[in-house]
Short mmCIF file of C-alpha atoms (C1' of nucleotides) in Angstrom, two decimals:
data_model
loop_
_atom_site.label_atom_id
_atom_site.label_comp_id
_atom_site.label_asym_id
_atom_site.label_seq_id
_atom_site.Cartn_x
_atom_site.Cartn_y
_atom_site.Cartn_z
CA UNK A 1 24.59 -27.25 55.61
CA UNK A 2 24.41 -30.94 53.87
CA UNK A 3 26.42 -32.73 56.11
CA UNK A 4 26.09 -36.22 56.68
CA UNK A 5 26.95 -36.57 60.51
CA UNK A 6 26.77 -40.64 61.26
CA UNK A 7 25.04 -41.24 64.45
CA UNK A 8 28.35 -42.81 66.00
CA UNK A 9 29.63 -46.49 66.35
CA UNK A 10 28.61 -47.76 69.38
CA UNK A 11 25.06 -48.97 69.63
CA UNK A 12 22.71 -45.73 69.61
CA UNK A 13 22.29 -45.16 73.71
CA UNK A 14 18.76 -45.40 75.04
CA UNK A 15 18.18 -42.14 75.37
CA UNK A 16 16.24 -41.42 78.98
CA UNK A 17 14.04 -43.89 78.26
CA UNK A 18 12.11 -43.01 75.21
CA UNK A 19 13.46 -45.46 72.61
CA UNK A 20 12.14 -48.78 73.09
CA UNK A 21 15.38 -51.15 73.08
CA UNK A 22 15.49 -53.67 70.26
CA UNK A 23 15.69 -56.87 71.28
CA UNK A 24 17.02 -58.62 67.86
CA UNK A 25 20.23 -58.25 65.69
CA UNK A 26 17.46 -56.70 62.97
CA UNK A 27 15.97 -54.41 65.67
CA UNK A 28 19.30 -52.75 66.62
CA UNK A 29 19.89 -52.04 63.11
CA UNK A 30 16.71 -50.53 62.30
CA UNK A 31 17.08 -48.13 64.97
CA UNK A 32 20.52 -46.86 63.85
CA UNK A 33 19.55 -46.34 60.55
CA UNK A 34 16.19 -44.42 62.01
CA UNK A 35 18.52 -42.24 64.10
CA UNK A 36 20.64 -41.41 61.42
CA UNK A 37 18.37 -40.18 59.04
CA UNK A 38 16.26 -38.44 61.77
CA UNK A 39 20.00 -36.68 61.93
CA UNK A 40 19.89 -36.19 58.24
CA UNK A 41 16.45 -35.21 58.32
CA UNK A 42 16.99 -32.40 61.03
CA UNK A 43 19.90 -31.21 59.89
CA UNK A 44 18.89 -30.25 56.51
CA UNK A 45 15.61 -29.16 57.06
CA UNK A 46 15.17 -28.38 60.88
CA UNK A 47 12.62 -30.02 63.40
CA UNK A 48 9.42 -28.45 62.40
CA UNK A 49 10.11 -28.62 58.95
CA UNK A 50 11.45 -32.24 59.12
CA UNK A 51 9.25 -34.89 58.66
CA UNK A 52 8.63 -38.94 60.06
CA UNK A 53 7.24 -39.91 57.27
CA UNK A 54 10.86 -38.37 55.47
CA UNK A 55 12.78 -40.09 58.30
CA UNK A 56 11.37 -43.21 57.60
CA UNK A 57 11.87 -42.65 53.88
CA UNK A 58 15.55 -41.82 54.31
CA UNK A 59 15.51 -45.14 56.33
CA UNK A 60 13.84 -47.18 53.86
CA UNK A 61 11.16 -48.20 56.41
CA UNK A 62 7.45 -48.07 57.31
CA UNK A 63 6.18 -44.75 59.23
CA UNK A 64 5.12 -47.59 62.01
CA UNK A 65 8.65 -48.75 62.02
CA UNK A 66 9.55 -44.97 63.73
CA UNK A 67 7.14 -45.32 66.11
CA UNK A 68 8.40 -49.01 67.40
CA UNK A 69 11.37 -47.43 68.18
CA UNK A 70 10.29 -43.80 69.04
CA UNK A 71 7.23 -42.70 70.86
CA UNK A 72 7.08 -39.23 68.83
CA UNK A 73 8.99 -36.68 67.01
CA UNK A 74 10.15 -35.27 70.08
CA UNK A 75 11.75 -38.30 71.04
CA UNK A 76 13.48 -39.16 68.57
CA UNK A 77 15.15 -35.28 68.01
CA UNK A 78 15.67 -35.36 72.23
CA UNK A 79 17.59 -38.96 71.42
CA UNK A 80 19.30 -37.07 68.90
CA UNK A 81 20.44 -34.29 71.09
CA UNK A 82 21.83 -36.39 73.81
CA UNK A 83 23.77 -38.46 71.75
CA UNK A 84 25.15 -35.37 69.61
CA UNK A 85 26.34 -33.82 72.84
CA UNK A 86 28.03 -36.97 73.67
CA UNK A 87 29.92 -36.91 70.48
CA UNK A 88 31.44 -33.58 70.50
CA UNK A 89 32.41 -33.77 74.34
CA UNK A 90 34.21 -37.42 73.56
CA UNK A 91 35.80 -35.81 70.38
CA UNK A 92 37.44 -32.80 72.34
CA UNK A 93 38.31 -33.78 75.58
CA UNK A 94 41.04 -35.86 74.34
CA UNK A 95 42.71 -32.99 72.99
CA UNK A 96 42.65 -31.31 75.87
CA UNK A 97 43.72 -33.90 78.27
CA UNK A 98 46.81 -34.38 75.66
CA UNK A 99 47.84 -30.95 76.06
CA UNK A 100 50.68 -30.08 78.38
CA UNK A 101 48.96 -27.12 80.32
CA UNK A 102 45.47 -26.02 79.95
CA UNK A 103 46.07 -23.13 78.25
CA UNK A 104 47.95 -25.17 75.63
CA UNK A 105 45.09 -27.43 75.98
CA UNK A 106 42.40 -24.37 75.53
CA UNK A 107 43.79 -23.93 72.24
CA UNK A 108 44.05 -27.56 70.80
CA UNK A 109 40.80 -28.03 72.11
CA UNK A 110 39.37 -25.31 69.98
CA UNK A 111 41.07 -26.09 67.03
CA UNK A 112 39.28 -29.36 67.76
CA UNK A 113 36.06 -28.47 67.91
CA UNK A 114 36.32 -25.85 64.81
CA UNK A 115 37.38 -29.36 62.74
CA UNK A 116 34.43 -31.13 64.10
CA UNK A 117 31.54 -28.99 63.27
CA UNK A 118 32.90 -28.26 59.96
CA UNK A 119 32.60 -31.91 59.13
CA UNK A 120 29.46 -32.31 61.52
CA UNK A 121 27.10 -29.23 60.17
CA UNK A 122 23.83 -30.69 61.43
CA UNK A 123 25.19 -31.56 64.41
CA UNK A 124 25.37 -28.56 65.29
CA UNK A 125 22.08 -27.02 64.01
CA UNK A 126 20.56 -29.49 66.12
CA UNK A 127 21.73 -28.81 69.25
CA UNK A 128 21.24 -24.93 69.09
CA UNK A 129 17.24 -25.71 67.71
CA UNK A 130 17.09 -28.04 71.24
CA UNK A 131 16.75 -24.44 72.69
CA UNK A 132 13.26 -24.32 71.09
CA UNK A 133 12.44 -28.00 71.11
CA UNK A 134 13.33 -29.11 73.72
CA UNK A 135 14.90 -26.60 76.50
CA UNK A 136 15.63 -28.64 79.30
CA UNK A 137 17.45 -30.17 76.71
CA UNK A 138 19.49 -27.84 75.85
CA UNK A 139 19.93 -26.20 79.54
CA UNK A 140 21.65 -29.51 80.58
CA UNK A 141 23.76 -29.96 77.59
CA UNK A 142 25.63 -26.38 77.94
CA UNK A 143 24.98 -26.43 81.77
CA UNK A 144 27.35 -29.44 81.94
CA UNK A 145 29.92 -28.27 79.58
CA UNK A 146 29.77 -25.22 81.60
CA UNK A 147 30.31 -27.81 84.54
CA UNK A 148 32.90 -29.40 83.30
CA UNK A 149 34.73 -26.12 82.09
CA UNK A 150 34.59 -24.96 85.55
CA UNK A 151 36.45 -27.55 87.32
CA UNK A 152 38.63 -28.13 84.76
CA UNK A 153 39.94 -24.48 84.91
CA UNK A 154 39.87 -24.99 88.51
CA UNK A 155 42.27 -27.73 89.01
CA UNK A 156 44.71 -25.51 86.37
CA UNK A 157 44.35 -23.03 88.52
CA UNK A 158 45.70 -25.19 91.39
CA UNK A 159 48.66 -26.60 88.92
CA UNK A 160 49.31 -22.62 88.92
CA UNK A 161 48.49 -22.77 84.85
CA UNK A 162 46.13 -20.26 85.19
CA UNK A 163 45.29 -17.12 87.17
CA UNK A 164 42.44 -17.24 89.98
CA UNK A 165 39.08 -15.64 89.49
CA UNK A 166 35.45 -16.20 88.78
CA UNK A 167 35.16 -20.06 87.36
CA UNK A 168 31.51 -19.91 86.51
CA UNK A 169 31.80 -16.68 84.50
CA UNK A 170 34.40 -17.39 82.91
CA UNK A 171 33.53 -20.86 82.05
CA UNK A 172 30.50 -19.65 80.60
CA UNK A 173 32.47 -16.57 78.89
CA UNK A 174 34.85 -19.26 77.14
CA UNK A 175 32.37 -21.66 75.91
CA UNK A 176 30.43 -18.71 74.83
CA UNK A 177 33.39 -17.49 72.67
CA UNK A 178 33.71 -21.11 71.82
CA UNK A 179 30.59 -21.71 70.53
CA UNK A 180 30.33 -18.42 68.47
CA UNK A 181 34.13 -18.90 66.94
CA UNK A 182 32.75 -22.38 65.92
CA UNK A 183 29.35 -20.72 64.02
CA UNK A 184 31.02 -18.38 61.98
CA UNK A 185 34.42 -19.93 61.05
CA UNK A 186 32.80 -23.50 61.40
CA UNK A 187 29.46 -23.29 60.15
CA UNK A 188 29.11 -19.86 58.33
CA UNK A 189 32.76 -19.69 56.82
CA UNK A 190 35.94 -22.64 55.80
CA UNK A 191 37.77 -19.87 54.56
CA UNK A 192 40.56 -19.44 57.48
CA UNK A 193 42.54 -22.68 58.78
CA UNK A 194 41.49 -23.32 62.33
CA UNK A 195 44.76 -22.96 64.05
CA UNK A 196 44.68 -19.42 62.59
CA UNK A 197 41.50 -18.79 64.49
CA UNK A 198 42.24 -21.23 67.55
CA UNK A 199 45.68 -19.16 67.91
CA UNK A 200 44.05 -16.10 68.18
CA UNK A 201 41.44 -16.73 70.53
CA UNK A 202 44.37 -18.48 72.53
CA UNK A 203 46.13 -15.25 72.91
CA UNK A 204 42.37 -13.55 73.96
CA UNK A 205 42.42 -16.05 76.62
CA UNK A 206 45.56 -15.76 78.07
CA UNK A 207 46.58 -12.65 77.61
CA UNK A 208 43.30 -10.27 77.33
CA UNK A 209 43.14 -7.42 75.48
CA UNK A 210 44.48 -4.58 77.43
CA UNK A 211 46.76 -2.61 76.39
CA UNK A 212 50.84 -3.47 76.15
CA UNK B 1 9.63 -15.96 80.00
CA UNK B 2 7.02 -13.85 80.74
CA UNK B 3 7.71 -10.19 79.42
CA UNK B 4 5.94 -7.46 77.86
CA UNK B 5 8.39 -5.82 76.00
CA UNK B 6 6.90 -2.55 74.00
CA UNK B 7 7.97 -2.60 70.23
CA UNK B 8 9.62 1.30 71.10
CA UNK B 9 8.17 4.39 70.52
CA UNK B 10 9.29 5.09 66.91
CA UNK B 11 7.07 4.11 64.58
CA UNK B 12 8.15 0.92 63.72
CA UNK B 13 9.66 0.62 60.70
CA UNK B 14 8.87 -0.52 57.79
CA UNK B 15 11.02 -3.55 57.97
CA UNK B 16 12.16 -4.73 54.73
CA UNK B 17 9.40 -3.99 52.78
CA UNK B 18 6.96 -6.91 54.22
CA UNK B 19 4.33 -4.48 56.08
CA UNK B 20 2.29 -2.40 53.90
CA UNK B 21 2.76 0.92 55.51
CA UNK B 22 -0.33 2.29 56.88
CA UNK B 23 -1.59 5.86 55.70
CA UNK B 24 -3.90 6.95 58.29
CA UNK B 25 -3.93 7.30 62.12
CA UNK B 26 -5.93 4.40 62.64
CA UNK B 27 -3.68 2.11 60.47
CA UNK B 28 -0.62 3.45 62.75
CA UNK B 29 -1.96 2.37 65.68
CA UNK B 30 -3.62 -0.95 64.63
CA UNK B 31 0.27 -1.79 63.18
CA UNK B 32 1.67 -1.10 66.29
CA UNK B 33 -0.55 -2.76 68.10
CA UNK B 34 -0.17 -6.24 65.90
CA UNK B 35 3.80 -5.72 66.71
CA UNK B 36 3.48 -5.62 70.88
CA UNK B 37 0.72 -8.80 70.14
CA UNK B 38 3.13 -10.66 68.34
CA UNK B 39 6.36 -9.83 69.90
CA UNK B 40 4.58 -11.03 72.99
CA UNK B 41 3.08 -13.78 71.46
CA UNK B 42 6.08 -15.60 69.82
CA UNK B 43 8.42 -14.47 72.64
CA UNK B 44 6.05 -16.29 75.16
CA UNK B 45 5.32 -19.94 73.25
CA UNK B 46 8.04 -19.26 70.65
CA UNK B 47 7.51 -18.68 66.59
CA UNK B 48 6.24 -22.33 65.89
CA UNK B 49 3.91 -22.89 68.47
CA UNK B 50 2.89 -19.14 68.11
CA UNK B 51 -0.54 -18.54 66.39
CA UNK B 52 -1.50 -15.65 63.88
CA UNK B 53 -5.31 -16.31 65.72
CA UNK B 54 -3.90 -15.35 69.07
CA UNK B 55 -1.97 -12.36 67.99
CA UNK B 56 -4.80 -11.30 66.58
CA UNK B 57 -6.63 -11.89 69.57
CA UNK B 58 -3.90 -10.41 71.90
CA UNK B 59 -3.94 -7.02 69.65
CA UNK B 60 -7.68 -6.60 69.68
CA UNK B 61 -8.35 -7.10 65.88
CA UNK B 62 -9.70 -9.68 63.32
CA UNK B 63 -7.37 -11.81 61.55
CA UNK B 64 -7.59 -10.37 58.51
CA UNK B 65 -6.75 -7.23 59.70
CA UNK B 66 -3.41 -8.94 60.73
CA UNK B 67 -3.14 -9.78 56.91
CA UNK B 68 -3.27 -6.20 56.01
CA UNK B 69 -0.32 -5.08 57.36
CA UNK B 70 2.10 -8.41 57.18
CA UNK B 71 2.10 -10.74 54.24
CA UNK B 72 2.15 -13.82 56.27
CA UNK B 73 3.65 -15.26 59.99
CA UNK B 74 7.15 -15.11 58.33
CA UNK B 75 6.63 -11.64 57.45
CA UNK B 76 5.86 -10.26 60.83
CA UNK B 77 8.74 -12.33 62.42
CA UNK B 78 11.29 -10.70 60.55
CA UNK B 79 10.07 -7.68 61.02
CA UNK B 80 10.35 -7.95 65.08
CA UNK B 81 13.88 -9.54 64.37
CA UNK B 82 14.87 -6.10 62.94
CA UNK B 83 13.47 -3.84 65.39
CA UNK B 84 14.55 -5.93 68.27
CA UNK B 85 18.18 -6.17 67.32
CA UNK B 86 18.16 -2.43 66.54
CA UNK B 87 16.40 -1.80 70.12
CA UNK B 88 19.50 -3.91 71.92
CA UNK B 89 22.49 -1.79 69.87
CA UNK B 90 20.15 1.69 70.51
CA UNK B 91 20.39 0.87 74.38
CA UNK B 92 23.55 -0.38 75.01
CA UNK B 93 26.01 1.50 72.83
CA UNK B 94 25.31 4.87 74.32
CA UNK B 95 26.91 2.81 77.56
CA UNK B 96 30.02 2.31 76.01
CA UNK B 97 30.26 5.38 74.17
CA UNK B 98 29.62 7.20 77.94
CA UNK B 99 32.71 5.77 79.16
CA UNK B 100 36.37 6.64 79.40
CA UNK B 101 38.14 4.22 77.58
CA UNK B 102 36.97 0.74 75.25
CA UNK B 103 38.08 -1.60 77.85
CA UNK B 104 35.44 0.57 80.78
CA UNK B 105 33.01 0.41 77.74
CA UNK B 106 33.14 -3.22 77.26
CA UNK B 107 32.46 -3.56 81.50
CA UNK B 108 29.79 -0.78 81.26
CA UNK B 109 28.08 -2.06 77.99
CA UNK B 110 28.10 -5.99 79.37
CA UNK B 111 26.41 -4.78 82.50
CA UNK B 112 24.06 -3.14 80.86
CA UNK B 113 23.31 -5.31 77.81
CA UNK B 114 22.50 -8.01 80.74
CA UNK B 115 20.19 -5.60 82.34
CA UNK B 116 18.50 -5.24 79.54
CA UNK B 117 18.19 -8.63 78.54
CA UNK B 118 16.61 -9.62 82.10
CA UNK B 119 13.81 -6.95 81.21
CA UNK B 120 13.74 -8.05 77.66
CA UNK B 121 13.26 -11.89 77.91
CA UNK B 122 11.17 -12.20 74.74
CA UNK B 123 13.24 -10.16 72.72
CA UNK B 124 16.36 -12.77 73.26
CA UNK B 125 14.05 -15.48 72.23
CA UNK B 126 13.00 -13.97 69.23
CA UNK B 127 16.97 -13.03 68.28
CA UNK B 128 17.34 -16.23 68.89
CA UNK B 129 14.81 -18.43 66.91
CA UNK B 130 15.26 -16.39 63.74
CA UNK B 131 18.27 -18.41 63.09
CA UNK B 132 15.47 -21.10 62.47
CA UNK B 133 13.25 -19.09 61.12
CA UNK B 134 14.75 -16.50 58.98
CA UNK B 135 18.45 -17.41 59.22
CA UNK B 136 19.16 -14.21 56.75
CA UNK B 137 18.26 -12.24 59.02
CA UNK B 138 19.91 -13.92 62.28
CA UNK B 139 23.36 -14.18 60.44
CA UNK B 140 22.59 -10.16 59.24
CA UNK B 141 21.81 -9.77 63.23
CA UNK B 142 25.29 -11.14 64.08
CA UNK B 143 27.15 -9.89 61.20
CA UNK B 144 26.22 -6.32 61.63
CA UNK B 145 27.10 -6.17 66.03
CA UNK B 146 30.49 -8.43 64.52
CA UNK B 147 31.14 -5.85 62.21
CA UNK B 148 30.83 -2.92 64.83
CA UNK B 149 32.54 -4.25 67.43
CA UNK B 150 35.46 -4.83 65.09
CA UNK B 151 35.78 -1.17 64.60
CA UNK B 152 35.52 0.05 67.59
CA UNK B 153 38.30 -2.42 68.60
CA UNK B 154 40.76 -1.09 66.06
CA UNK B 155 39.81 2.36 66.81
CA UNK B 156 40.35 1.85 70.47
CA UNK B 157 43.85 0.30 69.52
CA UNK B 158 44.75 3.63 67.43
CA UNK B 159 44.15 5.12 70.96
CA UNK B 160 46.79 2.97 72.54
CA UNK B 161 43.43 1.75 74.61
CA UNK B 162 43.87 -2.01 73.90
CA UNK B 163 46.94 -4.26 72.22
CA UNK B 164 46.69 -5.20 68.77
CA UNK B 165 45.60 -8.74 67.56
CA UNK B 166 43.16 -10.60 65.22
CA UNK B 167 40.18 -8.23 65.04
CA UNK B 168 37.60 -10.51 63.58
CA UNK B 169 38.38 -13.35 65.75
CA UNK B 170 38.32 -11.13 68.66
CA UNK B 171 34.47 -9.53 67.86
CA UNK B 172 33.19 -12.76 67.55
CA UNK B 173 34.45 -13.71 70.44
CA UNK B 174 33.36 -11.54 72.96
CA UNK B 175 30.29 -10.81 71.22
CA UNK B 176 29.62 -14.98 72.09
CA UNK B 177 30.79 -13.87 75.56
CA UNK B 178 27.97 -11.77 75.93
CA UNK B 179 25.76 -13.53 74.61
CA UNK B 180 26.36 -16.49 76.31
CA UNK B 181 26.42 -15.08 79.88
CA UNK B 182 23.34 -12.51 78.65
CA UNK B 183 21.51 -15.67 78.58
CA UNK B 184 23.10 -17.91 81.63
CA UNK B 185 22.96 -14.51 83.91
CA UNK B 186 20.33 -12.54 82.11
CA UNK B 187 17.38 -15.16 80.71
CA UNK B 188 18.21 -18.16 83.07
CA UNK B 189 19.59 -16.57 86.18
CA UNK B 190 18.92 -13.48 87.95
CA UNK B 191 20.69 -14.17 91.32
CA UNK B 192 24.49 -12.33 90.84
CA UNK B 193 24.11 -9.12 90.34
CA UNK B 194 25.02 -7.90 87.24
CA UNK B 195 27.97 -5.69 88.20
CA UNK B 196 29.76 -8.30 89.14
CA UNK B 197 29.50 -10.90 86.11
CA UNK B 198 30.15 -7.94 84.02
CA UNK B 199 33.38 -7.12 87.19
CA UNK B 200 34.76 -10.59 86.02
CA UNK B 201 34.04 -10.60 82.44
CA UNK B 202 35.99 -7.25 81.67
CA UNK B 203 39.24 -8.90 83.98
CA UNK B 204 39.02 -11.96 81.41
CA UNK B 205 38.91 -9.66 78.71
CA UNK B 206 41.13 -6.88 79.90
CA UNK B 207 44.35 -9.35 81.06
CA UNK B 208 43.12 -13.12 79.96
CA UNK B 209 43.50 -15.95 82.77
CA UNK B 210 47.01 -16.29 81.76
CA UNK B 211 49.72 -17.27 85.34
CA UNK B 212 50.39 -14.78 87.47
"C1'" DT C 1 10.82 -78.09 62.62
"C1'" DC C 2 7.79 -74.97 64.99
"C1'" DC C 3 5.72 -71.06 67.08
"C1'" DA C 4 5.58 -67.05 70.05
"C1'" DC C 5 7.13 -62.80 70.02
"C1'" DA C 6 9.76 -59.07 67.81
"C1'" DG C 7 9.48 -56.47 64.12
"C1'" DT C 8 7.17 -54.42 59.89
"C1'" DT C 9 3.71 -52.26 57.08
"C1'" DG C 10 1.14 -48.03 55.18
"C1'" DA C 11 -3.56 -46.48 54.59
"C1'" DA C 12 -6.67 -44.01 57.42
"C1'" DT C 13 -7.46 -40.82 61.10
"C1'" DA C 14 -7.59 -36.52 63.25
"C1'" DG C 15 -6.26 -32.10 64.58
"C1'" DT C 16 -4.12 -28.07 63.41
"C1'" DG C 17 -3.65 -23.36 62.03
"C1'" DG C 18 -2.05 -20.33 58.10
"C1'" DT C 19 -4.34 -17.90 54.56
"C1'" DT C 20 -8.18 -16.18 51.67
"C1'" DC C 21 -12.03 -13.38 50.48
"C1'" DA C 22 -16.42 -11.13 49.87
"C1'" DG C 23 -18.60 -7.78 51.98
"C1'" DG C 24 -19.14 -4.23 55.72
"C1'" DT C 25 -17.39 0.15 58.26
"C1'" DT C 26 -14.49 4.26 59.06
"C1'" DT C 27 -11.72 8.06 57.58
"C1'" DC C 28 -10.73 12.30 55.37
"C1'" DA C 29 -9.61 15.19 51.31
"C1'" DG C 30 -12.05 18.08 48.37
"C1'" DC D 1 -21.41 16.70 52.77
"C1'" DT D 2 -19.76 12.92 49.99
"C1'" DG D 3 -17.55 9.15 47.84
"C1'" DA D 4 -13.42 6.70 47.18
"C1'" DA D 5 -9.74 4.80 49.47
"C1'" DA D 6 -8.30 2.72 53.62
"C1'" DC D 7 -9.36 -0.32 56.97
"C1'" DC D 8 -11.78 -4.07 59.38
"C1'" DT D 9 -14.20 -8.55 59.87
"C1'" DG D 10 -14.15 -13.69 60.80
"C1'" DA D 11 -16.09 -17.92 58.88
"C1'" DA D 12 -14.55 -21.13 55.63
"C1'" DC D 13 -11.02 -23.29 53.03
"C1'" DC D 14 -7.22 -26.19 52.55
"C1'" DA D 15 -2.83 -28.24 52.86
"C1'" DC D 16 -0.14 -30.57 55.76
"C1'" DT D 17 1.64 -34.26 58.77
"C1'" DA D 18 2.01 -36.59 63.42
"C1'" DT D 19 0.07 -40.60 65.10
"C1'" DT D 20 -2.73 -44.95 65.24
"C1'" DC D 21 -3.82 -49.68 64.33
"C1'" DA D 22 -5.06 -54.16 62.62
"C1'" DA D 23 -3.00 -57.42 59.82
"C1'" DC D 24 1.26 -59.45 58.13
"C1'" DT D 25 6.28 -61.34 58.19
"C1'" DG D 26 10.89 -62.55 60.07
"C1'" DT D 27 13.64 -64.44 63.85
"C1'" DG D 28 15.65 -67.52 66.93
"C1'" DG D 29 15.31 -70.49 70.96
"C1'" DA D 30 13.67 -75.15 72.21
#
DNA sequence: TCCACAGTTGAATAGTGGTTCAGGTTTCAG
DNA sequence: CTGAAACCTGAACCACTATTCAACTGTGGA
């Protein structure tokens, strides 16, 4: 819940158009450290609870400062989301891709993810609140992982790694399961090691259920 | 986006001890209606942009009357939290319960959780936003369906119904299945009919997407 | 060195909407 | 019938904070 998630290396992407891009050295850095306390800010206290004038604080600038580089408090948390999507995609793909098979790769990815939102708490509280602050937001963010899940699964199924079936249910199904394994034994609870939990859901995935 | 879902018949309850319970006829009915106005209310334009003023307006009453019966917007929030995530388990488990065996449950109780949910928009987005709102009662929400799914897993294993495995990690799981295609096939999308999403759910559950 | 533009400042503005309250009306037990 | 409790009313209060803006300062190319 009081994470610290750093807005990334590279230079803060421009975000559809809404931040205005610095054009000096100084600029650039006064945006990054706007966007990561706006990521602080929102992470600990939520959008409508968050405040600019707590942003800029966290920042150590003016309020005007924000609003050189943000035309409102939408922007800025839509910046936010964009870029936060970004960073868990680039941080779990890898492990994926470095798996032998997909199913193999299923579970490291998992295991992946459950690492990264325990170390990237507001991360993940921002996302989910896109769903209120910004919906299209949010639509796009899980419509492409859905997306992405889907044709991945796809092409396993043409290595013959997986079984055929329905790739937008159950690319939806999985990142559903993914994204509820990750708020209870991410967010909610540290207690069990996440290749305890990323083994089991492996063996859900694979294997089902049903009986024998 | 736009429903009208009825708070149920029962008088609603109580809820946590937030509504002062109303000792005549006329109080009844006045709660009752405040409940539809505001379950309408936040489940159209959501908790924050929601206004005590237009529930008011919406139920027929002054504001103050609103005040006699819910100790603030908070108040009333939590209380449709409860009766909405009591309204979901009240219509859907008799589905599962109805059929043969867990695993024709699970297909039966997906179909018509998503049935309900495409009649119930509001109520999702209320579920939904109390995790920003009144995360207590959002993690309750989760923790209690977690909790019974669990069980009826492992009773459904004593039957020889299902194999055995992790039980926690599997009812949080599919319970994030559900949810997530309750809101890709349910809120977003109401082309596929539900029979089939909950067809290819239950064969992901039932025997995984395992080769062969 | 110089200056035009990029960047910075924070008090003042402006709109919002939750909550209160003092007094009126309805209900119903006795 | 009657009065006390229950219920209803809605204008006014008040706290809060996103956003603006006019004046000031730093930067870096020529």
């Amino acid at each position: 819940m009081t994470e610290t998630p750093q807005s990334s290396g590279r230079a803060a992407a421009p975000a559809a158009g809404q931040a205005k891009i610095p054009r000096t050295e100084r600029g650039r850095r006064t945006l990054r450290l706007i966007l990561d306390a706006a990521a602080e800010e929102f992470g600990e206290r939520g959008y409508h609870e968050g405040s600019i004038a707590r942003i800029a604080q966290r920042a150590d600038v003016a309020i005007g400062s924000f609003y050189t580089y943000f035309s409102s408090k939408e922007a800025v948390f839509r910046a936010l989301v964009a870029d936060m999507s970004r960073q868990v995609r680039d941080h779990v793909v890898p492990y994926i891709l470095a798996a032998p098979d997909r199913l193999a790769g299923e579970r490291a990815g998992l295991a992946a993810y459950l690492a990264f939102v325990r170390t990237h708490k507001a991360l993940y509280r921002i996302i989910d609140e896109s769903a209120f602050v910004a919906e299209d937001a949010y639509r796009r963010h899980y419509a492409d992982v859905a997306e992405g899940y889907a044709a991945s699964l796809q092409q396993a199924f043409g290595r013959g790694e997986i079984s055929d079936g329905d790739w937008q249910v159950r690319a939806w199904a999985i990142m559903g399961m993914n994204v509820f394994l990750g708020l209870k034994f991410g967010v909610w609870d540290d207690e069990r090691s996440v290749e305890d939990i990323a083994a089991a859901a492996h063996a859900l995935i694979a294997n089902g259920i049903g009986p024998r």
